[in-house]
Amino acid sequence: MMRLSTPDPGRRADVTAACAAGVTVVLWASAFVSIRSAGTAYSPGALALGRLLAGALTLGAICLLRREGLPPRAAWRGILVSGLLWFGFYMVALNWGEQQVDAGTAALVVNVGPILIALLGARLFGDALPPRLLAGMAVSFAGAVTVGLSMSGEGGSSVLGVVLCLLAAVAYAAGVVAQKPALSAASPLQVTTYGCLVGAVACLPFAGQLAGEVADAPVSATLNMVYLGVFPTALAFTTWAYALARTTAGRMGATTYAVPALVVLMSWLALGEVPGPLTLVGGALCLAGVAVSRSRAEAAAAAPRRGAGEPRPDRARDSA
């Protein structure tokens, strides 16, 4: 008698998490194109505040429709830390840093973040650092360096700009690691919504700048700011949290190395910026490294050493 195969819940959860991570990467890559437009009319703090307000309003409306309550007390520490560092400080520092250095230098410095995420995740949660993950990160980082060098302009890079981008990378890594344990107590939607709200409150000192600049900004720049809040912030940070709740911090960080390759493609299609051969090689390396780091062999090696801060798949809270 023929036996019908039953779906593997663990495998299905892995596929869903991978799709969520893919949505995040694509939307974060699109943010670079929108920031380039909005950044010509808005200062770093005002752009960050406008983006966070749009994101908080979108997420708040979704929470009301889904009748999501307040996060449990156990999740608030991670929400506050990730909100201040990742949603608040990171966005302001990165916006400011990209006004001081060329795009290539900024991309190179910020891509220190995934390495810091993997190291912090291993130190704090006991996340595994298998050879495939380390090899994939090394290949992707080499690709990011290649893309950064190929996209570097002729303008000089200030020490202040490099420091700001480095601080943004550190804030990004610390925010991701702080968010990880919060996801074991609250849903991805709750963690993202209240983290975004915390970041918006932290950026309120820039409210005067935003009010003054929005009156003079072209409609296209304002629409790009709203887009940044609704899609790369509200949607992409939620899909990120969904995927992070179902895998290790290091593995998720390695996934973001696909962003530089997608930025090159989007700039080519949307802005008509034809990439050179070196840029294409760097983008290919970024994607190859992500493929290696997320291979099934790495997942099998990481499974027996699930970190204390990582919820079991069957107990993870689902926002979808």
Short mmCIF file of C-alpha atoms in Angstrom, two decimals:
data_model
loop_
_atom_site.label_atom_id
_atom_site.label_comp_id
_atom_site.label_asym_id
_atom_site.label_seq_id
_atom_site.Cartn_x
_atom_site.Cartn_y
_atom_site.Cartn_z
CA MET A 1 0.00 0.00 0.00
CA MET A 2 1.39 3.39 -0.95
CA ARG A 3 2.21 5.63 1.99
CA LEU A 4 1.51 9.31 1.56
CA SER A 5 4.29 11.57 2.75
CA THR A 6 3.32 14.16 5.36
CA PRO A 7 4.66 17.72 5.23
CA ASP A 8 7.59 18.40 7.53
CA PRO A 9 6.55 21.30 9.85
CA GLY A 10 10.17 22.16 10.54
CA ARG A 11 11.03 22.35 6.86
CA ARG A 12 7.92 24.44 6.15
CA ALA A 13 8.87 26.85 8.93
CA ASP A 14 12.38 27.18 7.46
CA VAL A 15 10.95 28.01 4.03
CA THR A 16 8.56 30.59 5.51
CA ALA A 17 11.36 32.22 7.50
CA ALA A 18 13.59 32.31 4.41
CA CYS A 19 10.82 34.00 2.41
CA ALA A 20 10.33 36.57 5.18
CA ALA A 21 14.08 37.26 5.22
CA GLY A 22 13.99 37.67 1.44
CA VAL A 23 11.24 40.29 1.68
CA THR A 24 13.31 42.16 4.26
CA VAL A 25 16.46 42.15 2.14
CA VAL A 26 14.66 43.38 -0.99
CA LEU A 27 12.89 46.22 0.84
CA TRP A 28 16.03 47.28 2.72
CA ALA A 29 17.89 47.39 -0.57
CA SER A 30 15.15 49.60 -2.07
CA ALA A 31 15.59 51.98 0.87
CA PHE A 32 18.99 53.09 -0.43
CA VAL A 33 17.39 54.39 -3.62
CA SER A 34 14.66 56.22 -1.68
CA ILE A 35 17.09 57.68 0.85
CA ARG A 36 19.13 59.12 -2.00
CA SER A 37 16.08 61.06 -3.16
CA ALA A 38 14.65 62.08 0.22
CA GLY A 39 18.07 62.95 1.63
CA THR A 40 18.45 65.88 -0.77
CA ALA A 41 15.55 67.68 0.92
CA TYR A 42 15.63 66.39 4.50
CA SER A 43 18.35 66.50 7.15
CA PRO A 44 19.40 63.21 8.78
CA GLY A 45 17.37 63.62 11.98
CA ALA A 46 14.26 64.91 10.23
CA LEU A 47 14.36 62.08 7.69
CA ALA A 48 14.72 59.50 10.46
CA LEU A 49 11.81 60.97 12.44
CA GLY A 50 9.53 61.22 9.41
CA ARG A 51 10.33 57.65 8.43
CA LEU A 52 9.69 56.35 11.95
CA LEU A 53 6.43 58.27 12.33
CA ALA A 54 5.12 56.81 9.06
CA GLY A 55 6.22 53.36 10.19
CA ALA A 56 4.71 53.70 13.67
CA LEU A 57 1.35 54.87 12.27
CA THR A 58 1.25 51.96 9.82
CA LEU A 59 2.19 49.39 12.45
CA GLY A 60 -0.20 50.91 15.00
CA ALA A 61 -3.11 50.60 12.56
CA ILE A 62 -2.25 46.95 11.91
CA CYS A 63 -2.06 46.26 15.65
CA LEU A 64 -5.50 47.79 16.16
CA LEU A 65 -6.98 45.70 13.36
CA ARG A 66 -5.40 42.54 14.76
CA ARG A 67 -6.25 43.55 18.35
CA GLU A 68 -2.67 43.10 19.47
CA GLY A 69 -2.21 44.12 23.08
CA LEU A 70 0.84 45.45 24.87
CA PRO A 71 3.93 43.22 24.81
CA PRO A 72 4.59 41.17 27.97
CA ARG A 73 6.87 42.72 30.56
CA ALA A 74 9.63 40.24 29.72
CA ALA A 75 9.91 41.66 26.19
CA TRP A 76 10.21 45.34 27.09
CA ARG A 77 13.93 45.39 27.82
CA GLY A 78 14.76 44.10 24.34
CA ILE A 79 12.18 46.38 22.75
CA LEU A 80 13.57 49.48 24.47
CA VAL A 81 17.19 48.69 23.64
CA SER A 82 16.50 47.78 20.00
CA GLY A 83 14.18 50.78 19.61
CA LEU A 84 16.76 53.24 20.89
CA LEU A 85 19.77 51.74 19.12
CA TRP A 86 18.43 50.27 15.87
CA PHE A 87 15.29 52.26 15.09
CA GLY A 88 16.58 55.53 16.50
CA PHE A 89 20.34 55.98 16.68
CA TYR A 90 21.15 53.76 13.68
CA MET A 91 18.93 55.65 11.26
CA VAL A 92 20.17 59.09 12.30
CA ALA A 93 23.84 58.05 12.31
CA LEU A 94 23.60 56.35 8.92
CA ASN A 95 21.76 59.29 7.32
CA TRP A 96 24.39 61.66 8.69
CA GLY A 97 27.31 59.43 7.82
CA GLU A 98 26.23 59.11 4.19
CA GLN A 99 26.41 62.91 3.90
CA GLN A 100 30.06 62.77 4.93
CA VAL A 101 31.40 59.80 2.97
CA ASP A 102 30.81 58.27 -0.45
CA ALA A 103 28.36 55.39 -0.86
CA GLY A 104 31.13 52.81 -1.24
CA THR A 105 32.80 53.70 2.05
CA ALA A 106 29.45 53.74 3.87
CA ALA A 107 28.49 50.30 2.51
CA LEU A 108 31.89 48.88 3.48
CA VAL A 109 31.82 50.18 7.07
CA VAL A 110 28.17 49.31 7.77
CA ASN A 111 28.77 45.74 6.56
CA VAL A 112 30.83 45.18 9.68
CA GLY A 113 27.40 44.79 11.34
CA PRO A 114 26.62 41.18 10.34
CA ILE A 115 30.01 40.04 11.65
CA LEU A 116 29.32 41.74 14.99
CA ILE A 117 25.86 40.14 15.08
CA ALA A 118 27.32 36.65 14.64
CA LEU A 119 29.98 37.22 17.32
CA LEU A 120 27.53 38.74 19.81
CA GLY A 121 24.99 35.98 19.15
CA ALA A 122 27.62 33.33 19.82
CA ARG A 123 28.82 35.08 22.98
CA LEU A 124 25.43 35.87 24.52
CA PHE A 125 23.13 33.09 23.26
CA GLY A 126 25.56 30.29 22.45
CA ASP A 127 24.64 30.45 18.75
CA ALA A 128 26.77 28.08 16.71
CA LEU A 129 29.41 29.46 14.36
CA PRO A 130 29.81 26.51 11.96
CA PRO A 131 32.42 26.63 9.19
CA ARG A 132 29.82 27.19 6.46
CA LEU A 133 28.45 30.29 8.17
CA LEU A 134 31.92 31.74 8.71
CA ALA A 135 32.97 30.91 5.15
CA GLY A 136 29.81 32.45 3.72
CA MET A 137 30.27 35.62 5.74
CA ALA A 138 33.88 35.89 4.58
CA VAL A 139 32.85 35.55 0.92
CA SER A 140 30.01 38.05 1.32
CA PHE A 141 32.23 40.55 3.15
CA ALA A 142 34.77 40.31 0.33
CA GLY A 143 31.93 41.02 -2.08
CA ALA A 144 30.79 44.01 -0.01
CA VAL A 145 34.33 45.37 -0.04
CA THR A 146 34.47 44.93 -3.81
CA VAL A 147 31.14 46.69 -4.32
CA GLY A 148 32.19 49.47 -1.95
CA LEU A 149 35.48 50.08 -3.73
CA SER A 150 33.85 50.00 -7.16
CA MET A 151 31.15 52.50 -6.16
CA SER A 152 33.44 54.90 -4.34
CA GLY A 153 33.38 58.41 -5.74
CA GLU A 154 36.26 60.80 -6.13
CA GLY A 155 35.28 62.85 -3.09
CA GLY A 156 37.26 62.39 0.07
CA SER A 157 35.89 60.48 3.04
CA SER A 158 35.88 62.38 6.32
CA VAL A 159 36.91 60.78 9.59
CA LEU A 160 33.57 61.89 11.04
CA GLY A 161 31.66 60.07 8.30
CA VAL A 162 33.58 56.84 8.81
CA VAL A 163 33.05 57.02 12.58
CA LEU A 164 29.32 57.65 12.13
CA CYS A 165 28.95 54.66 9.79
CA LEU A 166 30.90 52.49 12.22
CA LEU A 167 28.67 53.62 15.10
CA ALA A 168 25.64 52.81 12.92
CA ALA A 169 26.99 49.30 12.34
CA VAL A 170 27.54 48.76 16.08
CA ALA A 171 24.04 50.06 16.88
CA TYR A 172 22.56 47.80 14.20
CA ALA A 173 24.31 44.73 15.62
CA ALA A 174 23.44 45.53 19.24
CA GLY A 175 19.83 46.21 18.29
CA VAL A 176 19.44 42.86 16.52
CA VAL A 177 20.96 40.96 19.44
CA ALA A 178 18.77 42.84 21.95
CA GLN A 179 15.67 42.08 19.86
CA LYS A 180 16.32 38.35 19.78
CA PRO A 181 15.23 37.43 23.37
CA ALA A 182 12.24 39.81 23.16
CA LEU A 183 10.87 37.64 20.36
CA SER A 184 10.60 34.68 22.74
CA ALA A 185 8.06 36.62 24.81
CA ALA A 186 6.21 38.79 22.27
CA SER A 187 5.07 38.49 18.68
CA PRO A 188 7.18 39.92 15.82
CA LEU A 189 4.48 42.53 15.18
CA GLN A 190 4.50 43.69 18.81
CA VAL A 191 8.30 43.86 18.97
CA THR A 192 8.51 45.81 15.70
CA THR A 193 5.63 48.20 16.47
CA TYR A 194 6.82 49.25 19.89
CA GLY A 195 10.46 49.30 18.85
CA CYS A 196 9.55 51.70 16.04
CA LEU A 197 7.52 53.80 18.49
CA VAL A 198 10.47 53.97 20.90
CA GLY A 199 12.72 55.09 18.06
CA ALA A 200 10.22 57.77 17.00
CA VAL A 201 10.01 59.13 20.54
CA ALA A 202 13.81 59.20 20.76
CA CYS A 203 13.91 61.26 17.52
CA LEU A 204 11.31 63.82 18.65
CA PRO A 205 14.03 66.47 19.21
CA PHE A 206 14.17 66.67 15.39
CA ALA A 207 10.46 67.53 15.14
CA GLY A 208 11.20 71.23 14.56
CA GLN A 209 13.52 70.42 11.66
CA LEU A 210 10.97 68.05 10.13
CA ALA A 211 8.18 70.64 10.36
CA GLY A 212 10.35 73.28 8.70
CA GLU A 213 11.72 71.05 5.96
CA VAL A 214 8.47 69.33 4.96
CA ALA A 215 7.05 72.69 3.87
CA ASP A 216 9.88 73.27 1.39
CA ALA A 217 10.58 69.70 0.31
CA PRO A 218 9.41 68.51 -3.12
CA VAL A 219 6.52 66.05 -3.15
CA SER A 220 8.79 63.30 -4.48
CA ALA A 221 11.12 63.57 -1.48
CA THR A 222 8.22 63.45 0.98
CA LEU A 223 6.69 60.45 -0.79
CA ASN A 224 10.04 58.68 -0.58
CA MET A 225 10.16 59.39 3.16
CA VAL A 226 6.68 57.93 3.59
CA TYR A 227 7.67 54.91 1.49
CA LEU A 228 10.66 54.38 3.77
CA GLY A 229 8.37 54.31 6.78
CA VAL A 230 5.68 52.02 5.36
CA PHE A 231 7.74 49.43 3.49
CA PRO A 232 11.47 49.27 4.49
CA THR A 233 10.50 50.05 8.11
CA ALA A 234 6.99 48.78 8.99
CA LEU A 235 6.87 45.78 6.66
CA ALA A 236 10.55 44.86 6.40
CA PHE A 237 11.32 45.12 10.11
CA THR A 238 8.29 42.92 10.86
CA THR A 239 9.33 40.24 8.39
CA TRP A 240 12.86 40.50 9.80
CA ALA A 241 11.57 39.90 13.35
CA TYR A 242 9.45 36.98 12.09
CA ALA A 243 12.50 35.33 10.53
CA LEU A 244 14.81 36.19 13.45
CA ALA A 245 12.44 34.41 15.85
CA ARG A 246 13.00 31.22 13.85
CA THR A 247 16.76 31.17 13.29
CA THR A 248 20.03 32.40 14.79
CA ALA A 249 21.10 36.04 14.85
CA GLY A 250 24.32 35.23 12.98
CA ARG A 251 22.52 33.47 10.17
CA MET A 252 20.06 36.37 9.76
CA GLY A 253 22.91 38.87 9.78
CA ALA A 254 24.66 36.97 7.01
CA THR A 255 21.48 37.19 4.90
CA THR A 256 21.72 40.99 4.78
CA TYR A 257 24.93 40.71 2.75
CA ALA A 258 22.62 40.31 -0.25
CA VAL A 259 21.61 43.97 0.14
CA PRO A 260 24.64 45.50 -1.71
CA ALA A 261 24.05 43.25 -4.72
CA LEU A 262 20.38 44.22 -4.88
CA VAL A 263 21.21 47.92 -4.46
CA VAL A 264 23.43 47.68 -7.54
CA LEU A 265 20.60 46.07 -9.53
CA MET A 266 17.97 48.55 -8.34
CA SER A 267 20.19 51.54 -9.05
CA TRP A 268 20.74 50.15 -12.53
CA LEU A 269 17.01 49.74 -13.18
CA ALA A 270 15.63 52.81 -11.37
CA LEU A 271 18.40 55.37 -11.77
CA GLY A 272 20.08 54.21 -14.96
CA GLU A 273 23.43 53.77 -13.18
CA VAL A 274 25.12 51.03 -15.18
CA PRO A 275 27.37 48.94 -12.88
CA GLY A 276 30.93 48.22 -13.93
CA PRO A 277 32.48 44.74 -14.13
CA LEU A 278 34.04 45.04 -10.66
CA THR A 279 30.66 45.96 -9.15
CA LEU A 280 29.01 42.95 -10.78
CA VAL A 281 31.74 40.64 -9.46
CA GLY A 282 31.27 42.04 -5.95
CA GLY A 283 27.50 41.57 -6.15
CA ALA A 284 27.92 37.99 -7.26
CA LEU A 285 30.25 37.33 -4.31
CA CYS A 286 27.69 38.81 -1.90
CA LEU A 287 24.97 36.49 -3.17
CA ALA A 288 27.28 33.47 -3.24
CA GLY A 289 28.29 34.05 0.37
CA VAL A 290 24.66 34.28 1.49
CA ALA A 291 23.89 31.01 -0.32
CA VAL A 292 26.77 29.28 1.47
CA SER A 293 25.88 30.67 4.89
CA ARG A 294 22.22 29.61 4.60
CA SER A 295 22.88 26.14 3.21
CA ARG A 296 21.16 23.11 4.71
CA ALA A 297 24.43 21.77 6.08
CA GLU A 298 24.84 24.88 8.22
CA ALA A 299 21.27 24.62 9.45
CA ALA A 300 21.77 21.01 10.48
CA ALA A 301 24.95 21.89 12.35
CA ALA A 302 23.30 24.81 14.17
CA ALA A 303 20.14 22.95 15.21
CA PRO A 304 21.61 20.93 18.13
CA ARG A 305 22.99 24.11 19.69
CA ARG A 306 19.89 26.31 19.69
CA GLY A 307 20.66 29.38 21.82
CA ALA A 308 18.87 30.20 25.04
CA GLY A 309 17.46 33.37 23.52
CA GLU A 310 15.98 31.54 20.49
CA PRO A 311 12.43 30.20 20.82
CA ARG A 312 11.52 26.78 19.59
CA PRO A 313 9.73 26.92 16.20
CA ASP A 314 6.56 25.42 17.64
CA ARG A 315 6.46 28.04 20.40
CA ALA A 316 7.39 31.09 18.40
CA ARG A 317 4.75 33.80 18.23
CA ASP A 318 3.46 34.42 14.73
CA SER A 319 2.41 37.85 13.52
CA ALA A 320 1.00 36.64 10.21
#
